[in-house]
CSV table of C-alpha atoms in Angstrom, one decimal:
chain,number,residue,atom,x,y,z
A,17,MET,CA,-45.9,191.3,254.1
A,18,ALA,CA,-46.3,192.7,250.5
A,19,ARG,CA,-49.9,193.9,251.2
A,20,ARG,CA,-49.1,195.4,254.5
A,21,TYR,CA,-46.1,197.4,253.1
A,22,SER,CA,-48.1,198.6,250.2
A,23,ALA,CA,-51.1,199.7,252.2
A,24,ASP,CA,-48.8,201.6,254.6
A,25,VAL,CA,-46.8,203.3,251.9
A,26,TYR,CA,-49.2,203.7,249.0
A,27,GLY,CA,-52.8,203.1,250.2
A,28,ALA,CA,-55.1,200.1,250.5
A,29,GLU,CA,-56.0,200.2,246.7
A,30,LYS,CA,-52.6,199.0,245.8
A,31,SER,CA,-53.4,195.3,246.6
A,32,GLU,CA,-53.2,193.2,243.5
A,33,ILE,CA,-50.9,190.2,243.6
A,34,ILE,CA,-49.7,188.8,240.3
A,35,ALA,CA,-48.7,185.1,240.2
A,36,PHE,CA,-48.2,182.6,237.4
A,37,LYS,CA,-50.1,179.7,235.9
A,38,GLN,CA,-49.0,176.3,237.0
A,39,GLY,CA,-47.2,177.8,240.0
A,40,PHE,CA,-47.2,176.3,243.4
A,41,HIS,CA,-46.8,178.2,246.7
A,42,GLY,CA,-48.2,175.9,249.5
A,43,ARG,CA,-51.4,174.5,250.9
A,44,THR,CA,-52.6,177.2,253.3
A,45,PHE,CA,-55.7,178.9,251.9
A,46,PHE,CA,-54.0,182.1,250.8
A,47,THR,CA,-50.9,180.4,249.3
A,48,VAL,CA,-53.0,177.7,247.5
A,49,THR,CA,-54.9,180.4,245.9
A,50,VAL,CA,-51.9,182.4,244.8
A,51,GLY,CA,-50.6,179.1,243.3
A,52,GLY,CA,-51.8,178.9,239.6
A,53,GLN,CA,-53.3,175.4,239.7
A,54,GLU,CA,-57.0,175.1,240.3
A,55,ALA,CA,-56.8,171.5,241.1
A,56,TYR,CA,-55.2,172.5,244.5
A,57,SER,CA,-57.3,175.5,245.2
A,58,ASP,CA,-60.8,174.3,244.3
A,59,GLY,CA,-63.2,173.0,246.9
A,60,PHE,CA,-62.4,175.4,249.7
A,61,GLY,CA,-65.1,177.9,249.0
A,62,PRO,CA,-64.8,181.6,248.1
A,63,LYS,CA,-61.1,182.4,247.4
A,64,PRO,CA,-59.1,185.5,248.5
A,65,GLY,CA,-59.5,188.2,245.8
A,66,ASP,CA,-57.3,190.5,243.8
A,67,ILE,CA,-55.0,187.8,242.6
A,68,THR,CA,-54.2,187.6,238.9
A,69,HIS,CA,-52.5,184.6,237.2
A,70,LEU,CA,-50.4,185.1,234.1
A,71,PRO,CA,-48.6,182.6,231.8
A,72,TYR,CA,-45.0,182.0,233.1
A,73,ASN,CA,-42.3,183.2,230.6
A,74,ASP,CA,-44.7,185.5,228.8
A,75,VAL,CA,-43.0,189.0,228.7
A,76,GLU,CA,-45.9,190.5,226.7
A,77,ALA,CA,-48.7,189.5,229.1
A,78,LEU,CA,-46.5,190.7,232.0
A,79,ARG,CA,-46.0,194.1,230.7
A,80,GLN,CA,-49.7,194.4,229.8
A,81,HIS,CA,-51.1,193.5,233.2
A,82,VAL,CA,-48.8,195.0,235.8
A,83,SER,CA,-50.0,198.4,236.9
A,84,SER,CA,-50.0,200.9,239.7
A,85,ARG,CA,-52.5,198.7,241.6
A,86,THR,CA,-50.0,195.8,241.5
A,87,CYS,CA,-48.4,195.5,245.1
A,88,ALA,CA,-46.4,192.3,244.3
A,89,ILE,CA,-45.3,189.7,241.8
A,90,MET,CA,-44.9,186.3,243.3
A,91,MET,CA,-43.1,183.5,241.5
A,92,GLU,CA,-40.9,180.5,241.7
A,93,PRO,CA,-37.4,181.2,240.1
A,94,LEU,CA,-37.8,177.7,238.6
A,95,GLN,CA,-41.3,176.1,238.6
A,96,GLY,CA,-41.3,172.8,240.3
A,97,GLU,CA,-44.8,171.3,240.4
A,98,GLY,CA,-45.6,172.9,237.2
A,99,GLY,CA,-43.1,170.9,235.2
A,100,ILE,CA,-39.6,172.0,236.1
A,101,ILE,CA,-39.8,175.2,233.9
A,102,GLU,CA,-36.9,177.6,233.9
A,103,PRO,CA,-37.5,181.3,233.4
A,104,SER,CA,-35.9,182.9,230.2
A,105,GLU,CA,-33.4,185.6,230.8
A,106,GLU,CA,-35.7,188.0,229.1
A,107,PHE,CA,-38.6,187.1,231.3
A,108,ILE,CA,-36.7,187.3,234.7
A,109,GLN,CA,-35.2,190.7,233.8
A,110,ALA,CA,-38.6,192.0,232.7
A,111,VAL,CA,-40.1,190.8,236.1
A,112,ARG,CA,-37.6,192.9,238.0
A,113,GLU,CA,-38.0,195.9,235.6
A,114,VAL,CA,-41.9,196.2,235.8
A,115,CYS,CA,-41.6,195.8,239.6
A,116,HIS,CA,-39.3,198.7,239.8
A,117,GLN,CA,-41.5,200.8,237.3
A,118,HIS,CA,-44.7,200.2,239.3
A,119,ASN,CA,-43.4,200.2,242.9
A,120,ALA,CA,-44.2,196.6,243.2
A,121,LEU,CA,-42.4,194.0,245.4
A,122,LEU,CA,-40.8,190.9,243.9
A,123,ILE,CA,-41.4,187.8,246.0
A,124,PHE,CA,-39.4,184.6,245.2
A,125,ASP,CA,-40.8,181.3,246.5
A,126,GLU,CA,-37.5,179.3,247.1
A,127,VAL,CA,-39.1,176.6,249.1
A,128,GLN,CA,-38.2,174.0,246.5
A,129,THR,CA,-35.3,175.8,244.8
A,130,GLY,CA,-33.4,177.2,247.9
A,131,ASN,CA,-30.7,175.8,250.2
A,132,GLY,CA,-28.3,174.6,247.5
A,133,ARG,CA,-30.8,172.8,245.3
A,134,THR,CA,-29.9,174.5,242.1
A,135,GLY,CA,-26.2,174.8,242.8
A,136,HIS,CA,-26.4,178.2,244.3
A,137,PHE,CA,-27.5,178.7,247.8
A,138,TYR,CA,-30.6,180.4,246.5
A,139,ALA,CA,-31.7,180.2,242.9
A,140,TYR,CA,-32.0,184.0,242.5
A,141,GLN,CA,-28.1,184.2,242.9
A,142,GLY,CA,-27.8,182.5,239.4
A,143,LEU,CA,-30.4,184.8,237.8
A,144,GLY,CA,-28.8,188.2,238.0
A,145,ILE,CA,-31.6,189.8,240.1
A,146,THR,CA,-32.5,190.1,243.7
A,147,PRO,CA,-36.1,189.6,245.1
A,148,ASP,CA,-37.5,191.9,247.8
A,149,ILE,CA,-38.8,189.1,249.7
A,150,LEU,CA,-37.9,185.3,249.7
A,151,SER,CA,-39.6,182.3,251.4
A,152,THR,CA,-37.7,179.3,252.3
A,153,ALA,CA,-38.5,176.0,254.2
A,154,LYS,CA,-38.3,172.2,253.6
A,155,SER,CA,-34.6,171.5,253.2
A,156,LEU,CA,-33.7,174.6,255.4
A,157,GLY,CA,-34.2,172.2,258.3
A,158,GLY,CA,-32.6,169.2,257.0
A,159,GLY,CA,-35.7,167.2,257.8
A,160,PHE,CA,-36.7,169.3,260.8
A,161,PRO,CA,-39.8,171.4,260.3
A,162,ILE,CA,-39.0,175.0,259.8
A,163,GLY,CA,-39.9,177.8,257.3
A,164,ALA,CA,-38.7,181.4,257.1
A,165,MET,CA,-39.2,184.7,255.2
A,166,LEU,CA,-36.3,186.8,254.3
A,167,THR,CA,-36.6,190.4,253.4
A,168,THR,CA,-35.0,193.8,253.9
A,169,THR,CA,-34.9,195.9,257.0
A,170,LYS,CA,-36.9,198.6,255.3
A,171,LEU,CA,-39.8,196.2,254.5
A,172,ALA,CA,-39.6,194.3,257.9
A,173,GLU,CA,-40.4,197.5,259.7
A,174,HIS,CA,-43.9,197.2,258.5
A,175,LEU,CA,-44.5,194.0,260.4
A,176,LYS,CA,-44.3,195.3,263.9
A,177,VAL,CA,-44.8,193.1,267.0
A,178,GLY,CA,-48.4,192.0,267.1
A,179,THR,CA,-49.3,192.6,263.4
A,180,HIS,CA,-48.4,189.0,262.4
A,181,GLY,CA,-46.9,185.8,263.8
A,182,SER,CA,-47.3,182.1,264.3
A,183,THR,CA,-47.7,179.9,267.3
A,184,TYR,CA,-44.5,178.0,266.7
A,185,GLY,CA,-42.4,180.8,265.1
A,186,GLY,CA,-38.9,181.3,266.2
A,187,ASN,CA,-38.6,177.8,267.7
A,188,PRO,CA,-35.1,177.7,269.2
A,189,LEU,CA,-34.4,174.2,268.3
A,190,ALA,CA,-35.6,174.4,264.8
A,191,CYS,CA,-33.6,177.6,264.3
A,192,ALA,CA,-30.4,175.8,265.6
A,193,VAL,CA,-30.9,173.0,263.2
A,194,ALA,CA,-31.4,175.5,260.3
A,195,GLU,CA,-28.3,177.4,261.2
A,196,ALA,CA,-26.2,174.1,261.1
A,197,VAL,CA,-27.8,173.3,257.7
A,198,VAL,CA,-26.9,176.7,256.4
A,199,ASP,CA,-23.3,176.4,257.7
A,200,VAL,CA,-22.9,173.0,255.7
A,201,VAL,CA,-24.8,173.7,252.5
A,202,SER,CA,-23.3,177.2,252.0
A,203,GLN,CA,-19.9,175.8,251.8
A,204,PRO,CA,-18.3,176.1,248.3
A,205,GLU,CA,-17.5,172.4,248.1
A,206,THR,CA,-21.1,171.5,248.8
A,207,LEU,CA,-22.4,173.8,246.1
A,208,ALA,CA,-19.9,172.7,243.5
A,209,GLY,CA,-20.8,169.1,244.3
A,210,VAL,CA,-24.3,169.9,243.2
A,211,ALA,CA,-23.2,170.9,239.7
A,212,GLU,CA,-21.0,167.8,239.5
A,213,ARG,CA,-23.9,165.5,240.4
A,214,GLU,CA,-26.2,167.3,237.9
A,215,ALA,CA,-23.8,166.4,235.1
A,216,LEU,CA,-23.8,162.7,236.2
A,217,PHE,CA,-27.6,162.6,236.2
A,218,ARG,CA,-27.8,164.3,232.7
A,219,GLN,CA,-25.3,162.0,231.2
A,220,GLY,CA,-27.0,159.0,232.7
A,221,LEU,CA,-30.5,160.1,231.6
A,222,ALA,CA,-29.3,160.8,228.1
A,223,LYS,CA,-27.7,157.3,227.9
A,224,ILE,CA,-31.1,155.8,229.0
A,225,ASN,CA,-32.9,157.9,226.5
A,226,ASP,CA,-30.7,156.7,223.7
A,227,LYS,CA,-31.7,153.1,224.4
A,228,TYR,CA,-35.4,153.9,225.3
A,229,PRO,CA,-36.3,157.3,223.6
A,230,ILE,CA,-39.2,158.3,225.9
A,231,PHE,CA,-37.9,161.8,226.9
A,232,SER,CA,-38.1,164.9,224.7
A,233,GLU,CA,-35.6,166.9,227.0
A,234,ILE,CA,-34.0,167.0,230.5
A,235,ARG,CA,-34.6,170.3,231.9
A,236,GLY,CA,-34.0,172.1,235.3
A,237,LYS,CA,-31.0,173.1,237.3
A,238,GLY,CA,-28.7,171.5,239.8
A,239,LEU,CA,-30.4,168.7,241.4
A,240,LEU,CA,-34.0,169.8,240.6
A,241,LEU,CA,-34.3,168.1,237.2
A,242,GLY,CA,-37.2,167.0,235.1
A,243,ALA,CA,-37.3,164.5,232.3
A,244,ALA,CA,-40.1,165.5,230.0
A,245,LEU,CA,-41.9,162.7,228.2
A,246,ASN,CA,-42.1,162.9,224.4
A,247,GLU,CA,-45.4,163.1,222.5
A,248,GLN,CA,-45.9,159.3,222.3
A,249,TRP,CA,-45.5,159.0,226.2
A,250,GLN,CA,-47.6,162.0,227.1
A,251,GLY,CA,-49.7,161.5,230.3
A,252,ARG,CA,-47.5,158.5,231.6
A,253,ALA,CA,-45.2,160.1,234.1
A,254,ARG,CA,-46.9,158.4,236.9
A,255,ASP,CA,-46.5,155.1,235.1
A,256,VAL,CA,-42.8,155.7,235.3
A,257,LEU,CA,-43.0,156.6,238.9
A,258,VAL,CA,-44.8,153.3,239.8
A,259,ALA,CA,-42.4,151.2,237.7
A,260,ALA,CA,-39.5,152.8,239.3
A,261,GLY,CA,-41.0,152.0,242.7
A,262,GLU,CA,-41.2,148.4,241.8
A,263,GLN,CA,-37.5,148.5,241.2
A,264,GLY,CA,-36.9,150.1,244.7
A,265,LEU,CA,-36.3,153.6,243.3
A,266,MET,CA,-38.2,156.6,244.4
A,267,VAL,CA,-38.7,159.3,241.7
A,268,LEU,CA,-41.4,162.1,241.6
A,269,VAL,CA,-43.6,163.6,239.0
A,270,ALA,CA,-44.2,167.3,238.0
A,271,GLY,CA,-47.5,167.0,236.3
A,272,PRO,CA,-48.6,164.1,234.0
A,273,ASN,CA,-45.8,164.6,231.6
A,274,VAL,CA,-42.6,165.2,233.6
A,275,VAL,CA,-40.7,162.8,235.8
A,276,ARG,CA,-38.9,164.8,238.4
A,277,PHE,CA,-35.6,163.9,240.3
A,278,THR,CA,-34.6,165.7,243.5
A,279,PRO,CA,-32.0,163.6,245.2
A,280,SER,CA,-29.8,164.4,248.2
A,281,LEU,CA,-27.3,167.2,247.6
A,282,VAL,CA,-24.5,164.8,248.7
A,283,ILE,CA,-25.8,161.6,247.1
A,284,SER,CA,-22.8,159.4,246.3
A,285,HIS,CA,-21.7,158.6,242.8
A,286,GLN,CA,-22.4,155.0,243.5
A,287,ASP,CA,-26.0,155.7,244.4
A,288,ILE,CA,-26.5,157.7,241.4
A,289,ALA,CA,-25.2,154.9,239.2
A,290,GLN,CA,-27.5,152.3,240.9
A,291,GLY,CA,-30.5,154.7,240.8
A,292,LEU,CA,-30.0,155.2,237.0
A,293,GLU,CA,-29.7,151.4,236.6
A,294,LYS,CA,-33.0,150.9,238.4
A,295,LEU,CA,-34.6,153.6,236.4
A,296,GLU,CA,-33.5,152.0,233.1
A,297,LYS,CA,-35.0,148.7,234.2
A,298,ALA,CA,-38.2,150.4,235.1
A,299,ILE,CA,-38.5,152.1,231.7
A,300,ALA,CA,-37.5,148.8,230.0
A,301,SER,CA,-40.5,147.1,231.7
A,302,LEU,CA,-42.8,149.8,230.3
A,303,VAL,CA,-41.4,149.8,226.8
A,304,GLN,CA,-41.6,145.9,226.4
């Protein structure tokens, strides 16, 4: 979308896409290349060109590299696979500013952060800026497979019939499911419940850490949280995952040093308490 628009409006030479190191944008050949983790993109042969990866949250590098050749900046409004990294206010404002200065489009990948996950329906709504293009999927279908790209009418006009599509795009059943999900998740009480549950998780994780101090910080937003392991526990996130599994608890990792928590947006208080109890037992088994 971004390259098509830029080619139509500014010419084919405006084709550079800037993305960020440790980012993750999917597993198709182009998106895995835009993602800033070579572990995912290596092994597929020659990669699509004109993609530059910069450090996340580095305002100076951003200002130095964005130019008139840049057609888009693509980013996660909170890095998930890269370690649950939030953007600084200065950085997120600078991204929007340089896009405006150089006529580049801002693309937010909200596949992980969207649909209520951070306590806003989309994470950008809590950041004070608006992207030009937004991708969403996963929880959009409540377990049913669907993905979508959101953009403005002005930009959409550059993808005319026949220029792009997918075999199963616009599936009526998937769209009906997604519409029902949006109706439920966008309710104020649902979104308020995310913040309430975040507080319970943070309190519980802090209590566990008081007893078994293996975390250096709890970071993230809403119900996309990461417990970063301290220096003595570096590289052992998967050990925590395995130990938790042995207790009947599923957690995730975000790299080797962060244990990731992404529970249901409507998880009960009882389930939160039970999950934290199992996590404490798992950590105790590793400490002893």
